[in-house]
Short mmCIF file of C-alpha atoms in Angstrom, two decimals:
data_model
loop_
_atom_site.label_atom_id
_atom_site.label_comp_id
_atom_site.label_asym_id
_atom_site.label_seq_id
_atom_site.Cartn_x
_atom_site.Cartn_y
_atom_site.Cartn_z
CA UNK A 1138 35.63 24.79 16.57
CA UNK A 1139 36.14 21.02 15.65
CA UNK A 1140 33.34 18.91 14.63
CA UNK A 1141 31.61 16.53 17.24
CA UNK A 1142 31.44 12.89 16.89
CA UNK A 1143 27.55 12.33 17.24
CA UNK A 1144 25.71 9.59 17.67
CA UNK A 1145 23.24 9.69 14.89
CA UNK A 1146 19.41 8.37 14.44
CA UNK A 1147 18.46 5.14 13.49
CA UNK A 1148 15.55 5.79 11.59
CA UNK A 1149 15.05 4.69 8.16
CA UNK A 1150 15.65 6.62 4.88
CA UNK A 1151 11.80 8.45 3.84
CA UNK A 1152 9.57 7.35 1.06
CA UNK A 1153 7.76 9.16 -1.33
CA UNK A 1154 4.17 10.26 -0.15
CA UNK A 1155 0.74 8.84 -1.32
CA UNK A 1156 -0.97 10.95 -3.92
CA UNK A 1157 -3.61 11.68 -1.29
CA UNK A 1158 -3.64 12.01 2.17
CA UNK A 1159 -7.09 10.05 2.42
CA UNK A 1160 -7.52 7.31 -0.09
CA UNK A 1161 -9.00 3.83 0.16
CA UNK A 1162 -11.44 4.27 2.67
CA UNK A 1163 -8.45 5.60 4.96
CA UNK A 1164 -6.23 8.16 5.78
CA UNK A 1165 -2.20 7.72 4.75
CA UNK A 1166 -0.70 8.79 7.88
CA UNK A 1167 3.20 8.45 7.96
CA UNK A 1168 6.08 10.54 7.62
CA UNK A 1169 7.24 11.53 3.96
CA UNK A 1170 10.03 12.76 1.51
CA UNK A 1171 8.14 14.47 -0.56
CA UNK A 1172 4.60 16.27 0.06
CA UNK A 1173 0.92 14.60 -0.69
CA UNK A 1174 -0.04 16.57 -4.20
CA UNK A 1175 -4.11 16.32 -2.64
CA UNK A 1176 -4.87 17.31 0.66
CA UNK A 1177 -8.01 16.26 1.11
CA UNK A 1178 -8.72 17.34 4.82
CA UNK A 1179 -12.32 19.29 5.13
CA UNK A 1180 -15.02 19.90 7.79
CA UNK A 1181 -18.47 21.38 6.83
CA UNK A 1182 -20.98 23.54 9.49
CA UNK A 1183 -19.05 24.45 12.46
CA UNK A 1184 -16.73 21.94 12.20
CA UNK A 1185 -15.41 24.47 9.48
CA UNK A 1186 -13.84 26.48 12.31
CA UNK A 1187 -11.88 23.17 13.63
CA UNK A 1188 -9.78 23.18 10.43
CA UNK A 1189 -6.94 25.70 10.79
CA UNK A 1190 -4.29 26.43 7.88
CA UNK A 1191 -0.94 28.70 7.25
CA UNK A 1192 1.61 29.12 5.55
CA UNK A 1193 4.61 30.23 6.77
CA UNK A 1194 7.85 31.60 4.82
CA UNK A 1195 11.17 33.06 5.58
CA UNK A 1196 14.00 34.09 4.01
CA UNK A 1197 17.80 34.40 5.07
CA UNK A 1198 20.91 36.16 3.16
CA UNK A 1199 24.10 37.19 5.05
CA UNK A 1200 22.53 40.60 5.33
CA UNK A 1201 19.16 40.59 6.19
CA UNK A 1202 15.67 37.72 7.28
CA UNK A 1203 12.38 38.15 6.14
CA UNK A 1204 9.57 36.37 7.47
CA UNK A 1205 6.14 36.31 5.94
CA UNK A 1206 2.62 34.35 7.61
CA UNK A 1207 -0.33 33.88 6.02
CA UNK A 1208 -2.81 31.93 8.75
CA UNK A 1209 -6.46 30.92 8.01
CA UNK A 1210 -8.53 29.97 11.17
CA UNK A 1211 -11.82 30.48 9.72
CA UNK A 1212 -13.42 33.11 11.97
CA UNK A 1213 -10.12 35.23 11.06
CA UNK A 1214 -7.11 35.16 9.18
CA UNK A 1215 -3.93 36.60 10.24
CA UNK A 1216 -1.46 38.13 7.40
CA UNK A 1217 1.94 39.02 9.34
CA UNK A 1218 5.46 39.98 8.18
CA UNK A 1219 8.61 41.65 9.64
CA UNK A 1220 12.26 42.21 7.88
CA UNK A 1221 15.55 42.01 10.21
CA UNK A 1222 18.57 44.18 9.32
CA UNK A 1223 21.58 41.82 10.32
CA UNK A 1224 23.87 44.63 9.51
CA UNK A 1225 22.06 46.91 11.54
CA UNK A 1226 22.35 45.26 14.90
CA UNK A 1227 19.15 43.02 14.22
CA UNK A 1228 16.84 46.25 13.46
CA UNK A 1229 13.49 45.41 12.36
CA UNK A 1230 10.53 46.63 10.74
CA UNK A 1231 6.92 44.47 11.13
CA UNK A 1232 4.07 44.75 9.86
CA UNK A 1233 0.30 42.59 11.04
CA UNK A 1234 -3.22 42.60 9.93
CA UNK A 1235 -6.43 41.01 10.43
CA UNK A 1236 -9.28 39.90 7.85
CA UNK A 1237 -12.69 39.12 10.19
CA UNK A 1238 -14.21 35.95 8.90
CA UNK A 1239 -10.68 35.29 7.00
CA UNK A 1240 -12.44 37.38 4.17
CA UNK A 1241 -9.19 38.80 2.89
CA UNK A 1242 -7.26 35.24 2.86
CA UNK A 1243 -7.98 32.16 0.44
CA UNK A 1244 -5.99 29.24 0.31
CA UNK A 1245 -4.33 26.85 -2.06
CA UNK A 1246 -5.69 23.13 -2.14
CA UNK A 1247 -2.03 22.07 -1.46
CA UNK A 1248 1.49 23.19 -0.89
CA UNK A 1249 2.15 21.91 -4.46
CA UNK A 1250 -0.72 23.06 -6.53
CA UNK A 1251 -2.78 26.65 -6.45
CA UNK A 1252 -2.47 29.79 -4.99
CA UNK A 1253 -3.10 31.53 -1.56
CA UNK A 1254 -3.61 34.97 -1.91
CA UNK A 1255 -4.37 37.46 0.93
CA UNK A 1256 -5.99 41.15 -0.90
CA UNK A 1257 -7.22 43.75 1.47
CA UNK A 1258 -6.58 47.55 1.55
CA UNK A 1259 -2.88 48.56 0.86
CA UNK A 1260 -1.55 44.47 1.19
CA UNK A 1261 -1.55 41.53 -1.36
CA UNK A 1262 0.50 38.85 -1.31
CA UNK A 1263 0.43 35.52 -3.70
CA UNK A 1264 2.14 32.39 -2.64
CA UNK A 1265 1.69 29.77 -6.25
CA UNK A 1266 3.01 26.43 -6.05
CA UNK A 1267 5.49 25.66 -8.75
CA UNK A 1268 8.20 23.06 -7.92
CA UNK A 1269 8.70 25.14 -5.01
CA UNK A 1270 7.11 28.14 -4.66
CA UNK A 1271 6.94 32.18 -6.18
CA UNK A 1272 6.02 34.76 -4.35
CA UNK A 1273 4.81 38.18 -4.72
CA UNK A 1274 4.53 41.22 -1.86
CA UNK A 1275 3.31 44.29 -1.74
CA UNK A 1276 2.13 45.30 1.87
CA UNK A 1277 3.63 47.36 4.52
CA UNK A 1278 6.26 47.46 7.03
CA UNK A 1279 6.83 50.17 9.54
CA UNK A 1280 6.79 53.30 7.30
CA UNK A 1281 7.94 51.81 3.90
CA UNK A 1282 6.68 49.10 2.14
CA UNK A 1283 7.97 45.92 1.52
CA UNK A 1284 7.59 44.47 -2.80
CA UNK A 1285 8.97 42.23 -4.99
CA UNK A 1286 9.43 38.91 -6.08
CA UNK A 1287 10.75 35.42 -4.39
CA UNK A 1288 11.11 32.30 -6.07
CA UNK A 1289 11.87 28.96 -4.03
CA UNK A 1290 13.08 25.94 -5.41
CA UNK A 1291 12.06 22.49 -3.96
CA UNK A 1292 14.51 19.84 -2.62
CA UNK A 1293 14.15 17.10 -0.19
CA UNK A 1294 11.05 17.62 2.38
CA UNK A 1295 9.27 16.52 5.32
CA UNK A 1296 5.55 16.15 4.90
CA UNK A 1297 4.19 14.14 7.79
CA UNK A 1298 0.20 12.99 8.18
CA UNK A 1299 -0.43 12.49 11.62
CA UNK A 1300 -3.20 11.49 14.12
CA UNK A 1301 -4.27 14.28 16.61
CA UNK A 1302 -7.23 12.34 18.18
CA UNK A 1303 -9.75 9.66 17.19
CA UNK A 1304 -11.64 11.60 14.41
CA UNK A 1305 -8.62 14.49 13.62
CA UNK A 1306 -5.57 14.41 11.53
CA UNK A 1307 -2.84 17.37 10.83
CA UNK A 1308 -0.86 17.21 7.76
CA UNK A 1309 2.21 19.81 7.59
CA UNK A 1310 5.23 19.71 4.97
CA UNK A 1311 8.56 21.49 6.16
CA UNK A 1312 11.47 22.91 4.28
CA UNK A 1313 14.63 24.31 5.38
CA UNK A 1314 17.74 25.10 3.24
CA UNK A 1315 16.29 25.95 -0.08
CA UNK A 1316 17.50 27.94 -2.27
CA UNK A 1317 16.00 31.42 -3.05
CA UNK A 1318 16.14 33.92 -5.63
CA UNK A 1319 14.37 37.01 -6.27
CA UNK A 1320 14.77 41.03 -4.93
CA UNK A 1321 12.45 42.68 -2.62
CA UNK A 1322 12.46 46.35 -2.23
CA UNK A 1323 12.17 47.89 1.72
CA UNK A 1324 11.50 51.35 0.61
CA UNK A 1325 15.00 52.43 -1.02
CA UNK A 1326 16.58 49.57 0.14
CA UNK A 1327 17.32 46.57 -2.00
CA UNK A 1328 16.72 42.87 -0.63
CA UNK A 1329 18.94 40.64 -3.09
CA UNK A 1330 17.71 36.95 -2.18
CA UNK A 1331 19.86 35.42 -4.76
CA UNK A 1332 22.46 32.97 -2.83
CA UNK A 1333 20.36 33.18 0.14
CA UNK A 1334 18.18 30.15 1.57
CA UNK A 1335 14.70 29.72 2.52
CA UNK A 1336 12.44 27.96 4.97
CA UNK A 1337 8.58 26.67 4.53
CA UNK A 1338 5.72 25.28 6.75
CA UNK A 1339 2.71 24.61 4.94
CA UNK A 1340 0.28 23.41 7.75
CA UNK A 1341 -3.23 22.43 7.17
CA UNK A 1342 -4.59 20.98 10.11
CA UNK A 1343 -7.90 19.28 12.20
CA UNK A 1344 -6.87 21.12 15.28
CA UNK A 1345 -7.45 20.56 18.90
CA UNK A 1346 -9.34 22.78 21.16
CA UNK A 1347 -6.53 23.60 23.00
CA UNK A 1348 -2.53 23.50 20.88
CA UNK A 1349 0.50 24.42 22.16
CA UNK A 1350 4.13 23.95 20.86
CA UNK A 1351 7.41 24.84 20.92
CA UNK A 1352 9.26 25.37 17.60
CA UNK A 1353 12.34 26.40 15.68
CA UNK A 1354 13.69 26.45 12.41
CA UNK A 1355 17.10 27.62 10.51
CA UNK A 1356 18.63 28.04 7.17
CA UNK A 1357 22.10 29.02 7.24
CA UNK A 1358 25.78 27.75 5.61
CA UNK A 1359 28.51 25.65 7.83
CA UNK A 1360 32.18 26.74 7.43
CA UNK A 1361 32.40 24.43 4.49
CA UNK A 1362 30.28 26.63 2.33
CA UNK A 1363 27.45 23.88 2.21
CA UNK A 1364 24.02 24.94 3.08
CA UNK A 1365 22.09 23.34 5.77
CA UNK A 1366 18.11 23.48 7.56
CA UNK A 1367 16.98 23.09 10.69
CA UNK A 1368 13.34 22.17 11.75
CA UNK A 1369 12.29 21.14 15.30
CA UNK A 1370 9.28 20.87 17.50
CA UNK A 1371 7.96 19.51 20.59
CA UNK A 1372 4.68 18.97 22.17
CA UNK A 1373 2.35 18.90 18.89
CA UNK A 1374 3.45 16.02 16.78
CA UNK A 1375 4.89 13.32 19.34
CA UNK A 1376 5.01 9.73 18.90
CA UNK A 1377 4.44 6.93 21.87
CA UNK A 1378 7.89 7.82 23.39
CA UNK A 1379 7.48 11.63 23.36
CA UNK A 1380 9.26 12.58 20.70
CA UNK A 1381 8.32 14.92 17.88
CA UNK A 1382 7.95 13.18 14.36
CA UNK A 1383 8.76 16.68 12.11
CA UNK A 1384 12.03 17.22 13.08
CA UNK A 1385 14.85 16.84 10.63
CA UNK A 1386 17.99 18.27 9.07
CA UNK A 1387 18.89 18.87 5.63
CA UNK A 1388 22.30 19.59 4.20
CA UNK A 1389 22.55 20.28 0.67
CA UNK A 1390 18.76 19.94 0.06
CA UNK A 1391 19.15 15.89 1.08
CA UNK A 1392 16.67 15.65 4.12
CA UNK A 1393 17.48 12.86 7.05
CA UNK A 1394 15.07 12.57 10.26
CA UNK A 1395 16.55 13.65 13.69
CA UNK A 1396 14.92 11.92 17.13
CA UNK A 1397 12.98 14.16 19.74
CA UNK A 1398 14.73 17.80 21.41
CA UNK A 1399 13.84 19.31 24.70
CA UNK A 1400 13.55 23.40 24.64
CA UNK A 1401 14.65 25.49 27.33
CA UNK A 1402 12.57 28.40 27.56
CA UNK A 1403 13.96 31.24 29.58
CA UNK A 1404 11.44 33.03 31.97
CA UNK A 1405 12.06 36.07 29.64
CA UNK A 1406 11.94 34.13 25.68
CA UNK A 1407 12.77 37.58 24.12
CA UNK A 1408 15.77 38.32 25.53
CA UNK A 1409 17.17 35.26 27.14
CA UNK A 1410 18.65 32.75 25.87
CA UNK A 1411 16.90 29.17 24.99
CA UNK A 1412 18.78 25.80 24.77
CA UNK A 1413 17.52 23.38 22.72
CA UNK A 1414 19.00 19.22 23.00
CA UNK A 1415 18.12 15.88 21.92
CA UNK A 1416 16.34 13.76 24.20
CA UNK A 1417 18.67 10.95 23.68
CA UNK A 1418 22.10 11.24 22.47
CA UNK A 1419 23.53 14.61 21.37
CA UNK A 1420 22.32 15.14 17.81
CA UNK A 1421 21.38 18.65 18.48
CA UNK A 1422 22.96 20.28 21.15
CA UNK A 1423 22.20 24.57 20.49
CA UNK A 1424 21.91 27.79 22.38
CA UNK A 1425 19.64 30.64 20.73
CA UNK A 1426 20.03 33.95 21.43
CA UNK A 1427 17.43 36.49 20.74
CA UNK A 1428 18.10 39.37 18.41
CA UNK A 1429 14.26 40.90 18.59
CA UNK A 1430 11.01 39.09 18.74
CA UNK A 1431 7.39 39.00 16.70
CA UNK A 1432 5.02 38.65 19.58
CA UNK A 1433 0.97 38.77 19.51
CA UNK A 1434 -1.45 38.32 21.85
CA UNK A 1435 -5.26 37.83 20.38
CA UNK A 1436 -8.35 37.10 22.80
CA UNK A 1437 -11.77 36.94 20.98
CA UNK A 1438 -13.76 35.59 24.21
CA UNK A 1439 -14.29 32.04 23.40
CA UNK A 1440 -10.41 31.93 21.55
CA UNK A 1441 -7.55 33.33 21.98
CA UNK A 1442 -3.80 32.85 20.99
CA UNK A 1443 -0.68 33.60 22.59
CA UNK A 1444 2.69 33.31 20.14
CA UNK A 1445 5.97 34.94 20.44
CA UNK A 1446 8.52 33.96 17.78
CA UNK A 1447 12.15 35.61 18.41
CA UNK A 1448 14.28 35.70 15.87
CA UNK A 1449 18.45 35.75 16.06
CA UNK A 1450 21.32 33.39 16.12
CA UNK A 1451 22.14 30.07 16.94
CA UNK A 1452 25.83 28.56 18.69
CA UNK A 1453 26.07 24.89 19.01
CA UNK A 1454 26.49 22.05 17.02
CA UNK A 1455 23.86 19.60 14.84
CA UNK A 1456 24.61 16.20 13.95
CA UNK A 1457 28.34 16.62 14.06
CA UNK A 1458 28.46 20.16 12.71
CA UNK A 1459 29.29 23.63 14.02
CA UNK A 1460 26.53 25.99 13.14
CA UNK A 1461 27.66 28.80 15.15
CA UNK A 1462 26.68 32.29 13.86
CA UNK A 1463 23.28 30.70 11.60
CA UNK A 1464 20.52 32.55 11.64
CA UNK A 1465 16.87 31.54 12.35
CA UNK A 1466 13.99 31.48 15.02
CA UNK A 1467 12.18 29.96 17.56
CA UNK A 1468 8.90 30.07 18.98
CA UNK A 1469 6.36 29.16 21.44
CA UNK A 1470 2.94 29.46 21.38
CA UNK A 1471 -0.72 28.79 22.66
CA UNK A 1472 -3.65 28.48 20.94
CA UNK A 1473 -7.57 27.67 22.39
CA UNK A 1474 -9.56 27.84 19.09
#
């Protein structure tokens, strides 16, 4: 299918971030390149429980995805994973577990220096910053278990400080498109990562009592053979005219900003298809079709969370190119915490 002549987004090239996302009696908010190195968001007392934080990873080769979450909320953490067989029809395996009091979960000071670490009986995981990120797994899915080792390395990002209210802030930096190396081991089956591409939201945030969103995010290759990521959201981070400030698209690791999408959830978001467009113009203009979904449902009385994530492939074009066939997933969810 021909490329599209698109009408593209005005906004200016990024900057490099601040060192610190607070710093001279004020925080940095804006929209970055390249991620804050100190995050210096904290609450003390109960206002502990407002600060939520995750990291989420995934990986895609032409055979199989692997998504791993780590999520701190303070009265629990979450630590979830789930491997898709793209030869085998979109066959998965998943795996989910919760630590009461987040016990089982620490977390790094920043998506570019420390270590999270979740340790609890039969799963560890370690996530260390190190111009990128390496990773190490050892926890179970279905009846096998999922180890090895992932390293990513960094390109272009999108780290964005941004006002949620008059005394909260959320800071998150994206990836998409980055390359990944490594093995992991399903049981007998070997997980070669080498030539495949990750994708990365590190999210540490000053939530609201009530968050919703809407979300996807690919890594895949266009015809040409040059690699390409995909992140988009609505409803969370929106500016004055509606539009979400994270999204963007990278191609070859170089990141550009894209303008606000509209979602199209089906009345059935695990086996319908979504449809996903720009607000204005036709930068994006994609169809998703669901292969499987990760789906949980939590209610602890005062909070709860609803969050289904499907994963499978994407037809359409973005910014003038045909991405038919990628690979990736989409999600919406509801939080009251």
């Amino acid at each position: 299918r021909p490329a599209r002549a698109t009408r593209m987004t005005s906004a200016p090239p990024l900057e490099d971030a601040p060192h610190a996302t607070f710093a001279d009696g004020r925080w940095q908010l804006g929209i970055y390149r390249t991620p804050f190195t100190e995050v210096n968001l904290s609450a003390r007392g109960w206002k502990r429980f407002r600060l939520k934080q995750w990291h989420y990873l995934s990986f895609t080769t032409d055979e199989w995805f692997v998504a791993l979450g780590l999520v701190q909320l303070g009265y629990v953490a979450n630590l979830f994973s789930y491997a898709v067989d793209r030869i085998g029809h979109g066959r998965a395996v998943e795996h989910g577990s919760l630590s009461p009091c987040g016990q089982a979960l620490s977390f790094a000071p920043s998506s570019v220096a420390g270590k999270t670490c979740w340790k609890s009986r039969g799963a560890s995981v370690s996530v260390q910053a190190a111009d990128g990120w390496e990773i190490d797994v050892d926890i179970p899915l279905g009846h096998e278990r999922l180890r090895g080792h992932a390293e990513i390395r960094a390109r272009d990002s999108i780290a964005m400080l941004h006002r949620l209210g008059p005394k909260r802030v959320a800071y998150t930096h994206k990836a998409a498109g980055w390359p990944v190396s490594g093995r992991l081991e399903l049981g007998a089956r070997s997980i070669r990562l080498d030539g495949g591409l990750a994708a990365s939201d590190w999210t540490r945030s000053q939530a609201t009592r009530i968050t919703e969103w809407k979300w996807a995010s690919v890594s895949g290759f266009l015809p040409n053979g040059r690699s390409f990521g995909l992140n988009l959201s609505a409803q969370v981070y929106e500016d004055e005219r509606g539009h979400s400030v994270e999204n963007a698209f990278w191609l070859d690791g170089r990141v550009r900003r894209l303008d606000g999408v509209r979602f199209e959830v089906p009345n059935d978001p695990q086996l319908e298809s979504w449809r996903i467009t720009s607000l204005d113009g036709d930068e994006v203009d994609l169809q998703f079709r669901p292969l499987g979904a990760r789906e949980e449902h939590s209610n602890f009385g005062l909070v709860r969370t609803d969050f289904v994530q499907p994963y499978g492939r994407f037809e359409g074009h973005l910014c003038g190119h045909d991405v038919t066939g990628s690979f990736g997933v989409v999600e919406v969810h509801l939080s009251v915490w």
